[in-house]
CSV table of N, CA and C in Angstrom, one decimal:
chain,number,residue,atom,x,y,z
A,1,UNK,N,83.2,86.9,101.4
A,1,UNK,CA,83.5,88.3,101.2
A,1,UNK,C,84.2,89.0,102.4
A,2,UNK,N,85.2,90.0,102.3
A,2,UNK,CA,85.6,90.7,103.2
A,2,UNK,C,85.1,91.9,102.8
A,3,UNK,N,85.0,93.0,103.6
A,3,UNK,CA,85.2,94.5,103.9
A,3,UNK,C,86.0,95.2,104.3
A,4,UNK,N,86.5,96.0,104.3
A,4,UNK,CA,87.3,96.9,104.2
A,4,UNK,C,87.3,98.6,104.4
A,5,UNK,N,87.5,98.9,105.6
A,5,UNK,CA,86.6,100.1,105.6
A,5,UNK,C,87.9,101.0,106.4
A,6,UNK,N,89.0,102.1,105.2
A,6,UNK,CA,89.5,103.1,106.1
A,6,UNK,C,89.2,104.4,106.6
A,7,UNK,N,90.4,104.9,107.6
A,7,UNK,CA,89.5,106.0,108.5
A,7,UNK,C,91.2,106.5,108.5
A,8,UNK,N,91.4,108.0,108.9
A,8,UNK,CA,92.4,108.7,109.7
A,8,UNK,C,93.1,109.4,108.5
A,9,UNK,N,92.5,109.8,107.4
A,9,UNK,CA,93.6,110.5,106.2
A,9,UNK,C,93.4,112.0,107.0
A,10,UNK,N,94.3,113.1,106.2
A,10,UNK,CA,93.5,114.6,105.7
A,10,UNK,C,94.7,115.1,106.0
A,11,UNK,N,94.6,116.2,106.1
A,11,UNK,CA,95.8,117.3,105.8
A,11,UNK,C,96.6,117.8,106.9
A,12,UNK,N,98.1,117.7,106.1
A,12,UNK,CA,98.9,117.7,107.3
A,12,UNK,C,100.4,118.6,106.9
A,13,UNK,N,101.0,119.3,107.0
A,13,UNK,CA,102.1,120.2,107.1
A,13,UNK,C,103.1,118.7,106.9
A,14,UNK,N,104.0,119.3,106.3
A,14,UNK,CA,105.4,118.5,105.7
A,14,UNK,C,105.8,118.5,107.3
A,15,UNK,N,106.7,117.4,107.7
A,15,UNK,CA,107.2,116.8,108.4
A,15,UNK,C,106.0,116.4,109.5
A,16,UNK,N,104.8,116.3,109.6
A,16,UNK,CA,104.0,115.9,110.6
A,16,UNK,C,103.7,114.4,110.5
A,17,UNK,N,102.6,113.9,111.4
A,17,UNK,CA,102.0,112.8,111.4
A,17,UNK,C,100.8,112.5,111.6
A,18,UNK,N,100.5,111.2,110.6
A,18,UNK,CA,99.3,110.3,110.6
A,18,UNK,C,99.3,109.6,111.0
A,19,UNK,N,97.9,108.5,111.2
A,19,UNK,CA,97.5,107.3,111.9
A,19,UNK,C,96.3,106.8,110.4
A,20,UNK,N,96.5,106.0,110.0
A,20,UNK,CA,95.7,105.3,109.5
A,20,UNK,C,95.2,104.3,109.7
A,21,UNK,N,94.0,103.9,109.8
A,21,UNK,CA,93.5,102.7,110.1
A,21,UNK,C,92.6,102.2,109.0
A,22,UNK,N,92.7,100.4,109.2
A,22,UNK,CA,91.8,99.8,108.0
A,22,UNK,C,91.3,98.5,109.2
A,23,UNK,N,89.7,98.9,109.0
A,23,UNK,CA,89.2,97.7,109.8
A,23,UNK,C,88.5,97.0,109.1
A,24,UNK,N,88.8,95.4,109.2
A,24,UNK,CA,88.1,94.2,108.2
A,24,UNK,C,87.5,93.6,109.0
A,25,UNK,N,85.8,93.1,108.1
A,25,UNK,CA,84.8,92.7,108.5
A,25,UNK,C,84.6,91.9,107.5
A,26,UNK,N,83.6,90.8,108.1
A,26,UNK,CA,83.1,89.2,107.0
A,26,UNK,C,84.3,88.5,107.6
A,27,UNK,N,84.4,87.8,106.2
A,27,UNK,CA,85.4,86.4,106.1
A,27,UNK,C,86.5,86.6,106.8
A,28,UNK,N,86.9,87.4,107.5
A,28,UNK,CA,88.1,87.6,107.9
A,28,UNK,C,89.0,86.5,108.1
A,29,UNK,N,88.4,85.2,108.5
A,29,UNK,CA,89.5,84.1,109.2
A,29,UNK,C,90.3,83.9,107.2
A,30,UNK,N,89.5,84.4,106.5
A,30,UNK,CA,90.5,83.9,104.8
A,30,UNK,C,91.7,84.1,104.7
A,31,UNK,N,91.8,85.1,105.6
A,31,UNK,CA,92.7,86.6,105.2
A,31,UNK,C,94.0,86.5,105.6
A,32,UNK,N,95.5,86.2,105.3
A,32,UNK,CA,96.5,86.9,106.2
A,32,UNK,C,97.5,87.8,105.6
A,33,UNK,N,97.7,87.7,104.9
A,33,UNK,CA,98.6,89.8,104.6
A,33,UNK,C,97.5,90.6,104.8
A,34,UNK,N,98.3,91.5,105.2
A,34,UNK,CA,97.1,93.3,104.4
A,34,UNK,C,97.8,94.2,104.0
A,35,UNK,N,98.1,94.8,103.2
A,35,UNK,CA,98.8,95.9,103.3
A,35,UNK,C,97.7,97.5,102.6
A,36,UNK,N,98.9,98.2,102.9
A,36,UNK,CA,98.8,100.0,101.9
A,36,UNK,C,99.1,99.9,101.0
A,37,UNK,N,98.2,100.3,99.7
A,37,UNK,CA,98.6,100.7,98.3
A,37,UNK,C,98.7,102.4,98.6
A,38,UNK,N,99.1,103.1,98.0
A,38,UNK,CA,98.8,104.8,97.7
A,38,UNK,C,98.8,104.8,96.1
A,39,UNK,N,97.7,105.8,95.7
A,39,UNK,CA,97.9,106.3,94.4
A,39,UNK,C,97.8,108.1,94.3
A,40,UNK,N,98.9,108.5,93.5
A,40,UNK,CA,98.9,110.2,93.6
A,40,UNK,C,98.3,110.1,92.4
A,41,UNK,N,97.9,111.4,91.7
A,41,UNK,CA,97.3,111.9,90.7
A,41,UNK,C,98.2,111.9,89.8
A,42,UNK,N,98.1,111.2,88.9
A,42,UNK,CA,99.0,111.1,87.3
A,42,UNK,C,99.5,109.9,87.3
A,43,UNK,N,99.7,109.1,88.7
A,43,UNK,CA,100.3,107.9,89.1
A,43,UNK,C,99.7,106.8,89.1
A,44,UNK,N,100.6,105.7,88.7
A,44,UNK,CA,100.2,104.3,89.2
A,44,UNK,C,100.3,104.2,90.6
A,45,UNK,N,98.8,102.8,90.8
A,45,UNK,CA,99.0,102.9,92.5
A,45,UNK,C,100.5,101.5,92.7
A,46,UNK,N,100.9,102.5,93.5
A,46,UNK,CA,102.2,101.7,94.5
A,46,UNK,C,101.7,101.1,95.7
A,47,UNK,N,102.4,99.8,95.8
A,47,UNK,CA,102.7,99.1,97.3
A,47,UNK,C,103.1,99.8,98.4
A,48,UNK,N,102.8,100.5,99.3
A,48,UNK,CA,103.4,100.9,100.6
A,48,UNK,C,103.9,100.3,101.4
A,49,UNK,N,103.4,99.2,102.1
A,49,UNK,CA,103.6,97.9,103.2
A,49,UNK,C,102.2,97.0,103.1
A,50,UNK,N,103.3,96.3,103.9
A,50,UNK,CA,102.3,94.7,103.8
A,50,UNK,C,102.8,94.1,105.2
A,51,UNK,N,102.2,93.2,105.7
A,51,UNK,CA,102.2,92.8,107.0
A,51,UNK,C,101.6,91.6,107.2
A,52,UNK,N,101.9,90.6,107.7
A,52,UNK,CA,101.3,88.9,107.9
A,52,UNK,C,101.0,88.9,108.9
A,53,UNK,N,100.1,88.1,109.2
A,53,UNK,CA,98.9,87.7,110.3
A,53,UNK,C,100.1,87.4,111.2
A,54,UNK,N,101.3,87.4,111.3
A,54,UNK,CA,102.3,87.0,112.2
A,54,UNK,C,103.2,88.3,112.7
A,55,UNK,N,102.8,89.1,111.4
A,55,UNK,CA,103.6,90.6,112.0
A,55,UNK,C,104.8,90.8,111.4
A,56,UNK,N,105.0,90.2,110.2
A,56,UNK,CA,106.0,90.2,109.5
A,56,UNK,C,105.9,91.2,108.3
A,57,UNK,N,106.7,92.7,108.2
A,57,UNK,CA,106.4,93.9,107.7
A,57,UNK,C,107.2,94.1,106.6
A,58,UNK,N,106.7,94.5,105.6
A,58,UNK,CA,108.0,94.9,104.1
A,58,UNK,C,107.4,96.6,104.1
A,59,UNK,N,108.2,96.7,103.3
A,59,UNK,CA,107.9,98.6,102.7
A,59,UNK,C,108.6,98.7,101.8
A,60,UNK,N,108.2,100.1,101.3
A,60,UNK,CA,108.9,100.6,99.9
A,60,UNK,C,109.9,101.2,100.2
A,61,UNK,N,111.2,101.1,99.3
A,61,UNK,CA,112.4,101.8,100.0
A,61,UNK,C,111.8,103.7,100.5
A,62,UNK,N,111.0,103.7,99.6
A,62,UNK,CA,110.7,105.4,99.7
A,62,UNK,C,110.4,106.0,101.0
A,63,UNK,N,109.6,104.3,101.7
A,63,UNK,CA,108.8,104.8,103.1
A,63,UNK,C,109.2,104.3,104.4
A,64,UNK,N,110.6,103.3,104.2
A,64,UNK,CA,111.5,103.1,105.3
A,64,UNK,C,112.0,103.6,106.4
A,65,UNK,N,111.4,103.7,107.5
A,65,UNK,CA,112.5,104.4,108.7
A,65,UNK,C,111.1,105.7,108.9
A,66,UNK,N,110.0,105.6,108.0
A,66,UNK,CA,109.5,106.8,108.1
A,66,UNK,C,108.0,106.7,108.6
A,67,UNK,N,107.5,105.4,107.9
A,67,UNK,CA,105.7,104.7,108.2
A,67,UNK,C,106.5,103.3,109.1
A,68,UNK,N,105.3,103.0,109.7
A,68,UNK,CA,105.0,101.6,110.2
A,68,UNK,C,104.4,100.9,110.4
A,69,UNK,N,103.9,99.8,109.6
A,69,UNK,CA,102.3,99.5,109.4
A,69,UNK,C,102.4,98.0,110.7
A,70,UNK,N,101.7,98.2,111.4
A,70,UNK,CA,101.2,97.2,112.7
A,70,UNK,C,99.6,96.7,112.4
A,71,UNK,N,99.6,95.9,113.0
A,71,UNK,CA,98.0,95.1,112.9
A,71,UNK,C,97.7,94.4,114.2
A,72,UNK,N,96.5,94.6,114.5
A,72,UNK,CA,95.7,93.7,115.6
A,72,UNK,C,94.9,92.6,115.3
A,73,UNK,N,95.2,91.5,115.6
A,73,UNK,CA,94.4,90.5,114.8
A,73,UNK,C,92.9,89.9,115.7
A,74,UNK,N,93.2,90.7,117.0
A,74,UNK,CA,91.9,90.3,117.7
A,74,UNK,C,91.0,91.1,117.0
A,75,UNK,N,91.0,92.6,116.6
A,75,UNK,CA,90.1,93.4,116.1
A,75,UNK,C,90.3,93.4,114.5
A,76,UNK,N,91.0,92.7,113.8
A,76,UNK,CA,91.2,93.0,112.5
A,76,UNK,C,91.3,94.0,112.0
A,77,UNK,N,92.1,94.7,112.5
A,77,UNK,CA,92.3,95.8,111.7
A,77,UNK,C,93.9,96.1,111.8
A,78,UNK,N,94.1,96.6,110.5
A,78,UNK,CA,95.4,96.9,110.2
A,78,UNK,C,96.2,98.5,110.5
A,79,UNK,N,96.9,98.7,110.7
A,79,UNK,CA,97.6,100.6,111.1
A,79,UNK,C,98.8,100.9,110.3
A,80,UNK,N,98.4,102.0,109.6
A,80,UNK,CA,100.0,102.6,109.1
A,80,UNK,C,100.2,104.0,109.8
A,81,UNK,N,101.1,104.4,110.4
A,81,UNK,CA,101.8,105.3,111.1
A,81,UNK,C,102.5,106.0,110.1
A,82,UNK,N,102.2,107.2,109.7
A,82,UNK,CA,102.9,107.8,108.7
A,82,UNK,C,103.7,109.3,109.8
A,83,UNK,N,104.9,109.1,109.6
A,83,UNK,CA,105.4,109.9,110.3
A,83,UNK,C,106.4,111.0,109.5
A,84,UNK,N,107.4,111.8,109.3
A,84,UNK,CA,108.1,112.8,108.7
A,84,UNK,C,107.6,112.7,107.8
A,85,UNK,N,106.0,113.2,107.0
A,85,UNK,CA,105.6,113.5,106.2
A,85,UNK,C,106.2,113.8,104.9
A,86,UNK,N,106.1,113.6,103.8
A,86,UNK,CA,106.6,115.2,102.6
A,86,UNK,C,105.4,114.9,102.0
A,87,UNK,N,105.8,116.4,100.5
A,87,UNK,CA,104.6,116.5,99.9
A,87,UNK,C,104.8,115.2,99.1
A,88,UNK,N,105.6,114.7,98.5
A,88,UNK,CA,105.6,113.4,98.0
A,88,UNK,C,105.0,112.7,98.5
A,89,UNK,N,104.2,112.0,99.7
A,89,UNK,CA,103.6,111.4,100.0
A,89,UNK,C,102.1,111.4,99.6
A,90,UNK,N,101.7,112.7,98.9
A,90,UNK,CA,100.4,112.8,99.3
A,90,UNK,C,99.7,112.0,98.1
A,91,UNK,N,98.5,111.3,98.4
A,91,UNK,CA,97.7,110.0,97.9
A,91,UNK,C,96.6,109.6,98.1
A,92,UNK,N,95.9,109.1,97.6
A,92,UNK,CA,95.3,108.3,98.4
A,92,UNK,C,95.3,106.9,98.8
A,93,UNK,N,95.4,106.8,100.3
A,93,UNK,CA,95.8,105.4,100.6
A,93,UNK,C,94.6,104.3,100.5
A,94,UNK,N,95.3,103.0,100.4
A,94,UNK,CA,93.9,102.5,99.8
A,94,UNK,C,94.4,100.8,100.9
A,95,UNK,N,93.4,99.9,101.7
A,95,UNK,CA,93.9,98.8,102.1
A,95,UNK,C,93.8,97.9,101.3
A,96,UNK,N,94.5,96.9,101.3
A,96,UNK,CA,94.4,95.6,100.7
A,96,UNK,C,94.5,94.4,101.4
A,97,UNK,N,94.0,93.4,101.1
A,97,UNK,CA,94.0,92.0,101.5
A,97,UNK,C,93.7,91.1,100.1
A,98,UNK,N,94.0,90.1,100.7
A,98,UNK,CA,93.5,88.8,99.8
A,98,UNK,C,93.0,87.7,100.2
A,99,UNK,N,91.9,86.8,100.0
A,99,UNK,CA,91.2,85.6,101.3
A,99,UNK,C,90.9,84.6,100.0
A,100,UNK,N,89.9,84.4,100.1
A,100,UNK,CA,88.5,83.8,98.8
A,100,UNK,C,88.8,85.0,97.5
A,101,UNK,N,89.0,85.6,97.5
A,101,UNK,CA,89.1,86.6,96.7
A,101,UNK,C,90.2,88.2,96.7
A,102,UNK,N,90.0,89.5,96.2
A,102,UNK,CA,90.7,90.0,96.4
A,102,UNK,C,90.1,91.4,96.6
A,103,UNK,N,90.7,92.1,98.2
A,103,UNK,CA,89.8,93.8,98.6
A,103,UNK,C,90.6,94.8,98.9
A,104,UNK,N,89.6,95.3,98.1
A,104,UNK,CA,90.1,96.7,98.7
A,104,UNK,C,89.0,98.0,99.4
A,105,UNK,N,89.9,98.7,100.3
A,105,UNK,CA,89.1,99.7,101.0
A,105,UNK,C,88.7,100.6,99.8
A,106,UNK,N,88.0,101.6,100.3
A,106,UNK,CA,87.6,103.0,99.1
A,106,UNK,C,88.4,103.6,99.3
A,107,UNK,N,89.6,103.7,99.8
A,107,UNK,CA,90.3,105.0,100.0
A,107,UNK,C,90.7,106.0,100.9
A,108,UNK,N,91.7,106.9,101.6
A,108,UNK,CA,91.7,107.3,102.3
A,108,UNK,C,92.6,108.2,102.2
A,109,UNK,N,91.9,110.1,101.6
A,109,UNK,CA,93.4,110.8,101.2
A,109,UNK,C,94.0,111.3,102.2
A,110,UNK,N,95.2,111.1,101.6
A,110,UNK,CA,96.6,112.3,102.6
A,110,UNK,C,97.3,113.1,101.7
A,111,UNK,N,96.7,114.4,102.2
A,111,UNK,CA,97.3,115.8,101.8
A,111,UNK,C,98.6,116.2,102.6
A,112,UNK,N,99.9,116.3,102.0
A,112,UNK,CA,101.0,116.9,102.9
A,112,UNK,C,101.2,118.1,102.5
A,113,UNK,N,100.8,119.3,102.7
A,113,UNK,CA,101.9,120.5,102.7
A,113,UNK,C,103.0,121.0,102.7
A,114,UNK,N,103.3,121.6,101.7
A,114,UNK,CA,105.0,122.1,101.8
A,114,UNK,C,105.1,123.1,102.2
């Protein structure tokens, strides 16, 4: 089993910035992608980024040039940097991995203001 436990959402004025964090506990050695899903209200949840135990990063065209998801593998935990905010962003972010099985965090909302 892994865990999955995020931290750093909440409210924030259009064009500002977040720090998200997702730190993984248990099985960890299973594990090498992790990424960000987000889901807005009415929506399916989307892929955000994804990142390999090597540091290797994709994203959605939507969140290019704008997030940057980084990871520490000493501490297992994974980072998205959400920077020039909009209200279109707002969600809640959710982490993911896959090992022995498949996790997810509870969640983590971000409110943008227009």
């Amino acid at each position: 089993q892994v865990q999955l436990v995020e931290s750093g959402g909440g409210l924030v004025q259009a064009g500002g910035s977040l720090r998200l964090s997702c730190a993984a506990s248990g099985r960890t050695f299973s594990i090498n992608a992790m990424g960000w899903y987000r889901q807005a209200p009415g929506k399916q949840r989307e892929l955000v980024a994804t990142i390999t135990r090597s540091g290797t990063a994709t994203y959605v065209d939507s969140v290019k040039g704008r997030f940057t998801i980084s990871r520490d593998n000493a501490k297992n935990t994974v980072y998205l940097q959400l920077n020039s905010l909009k209200s279109e962003d707002t969600a809640v972010y959710y982490c993911h991995t896959r090992g022995f099985g498949e996790y997810w965090g509870q969640g983590t909302q971000v409110t943008v203001s227009s």
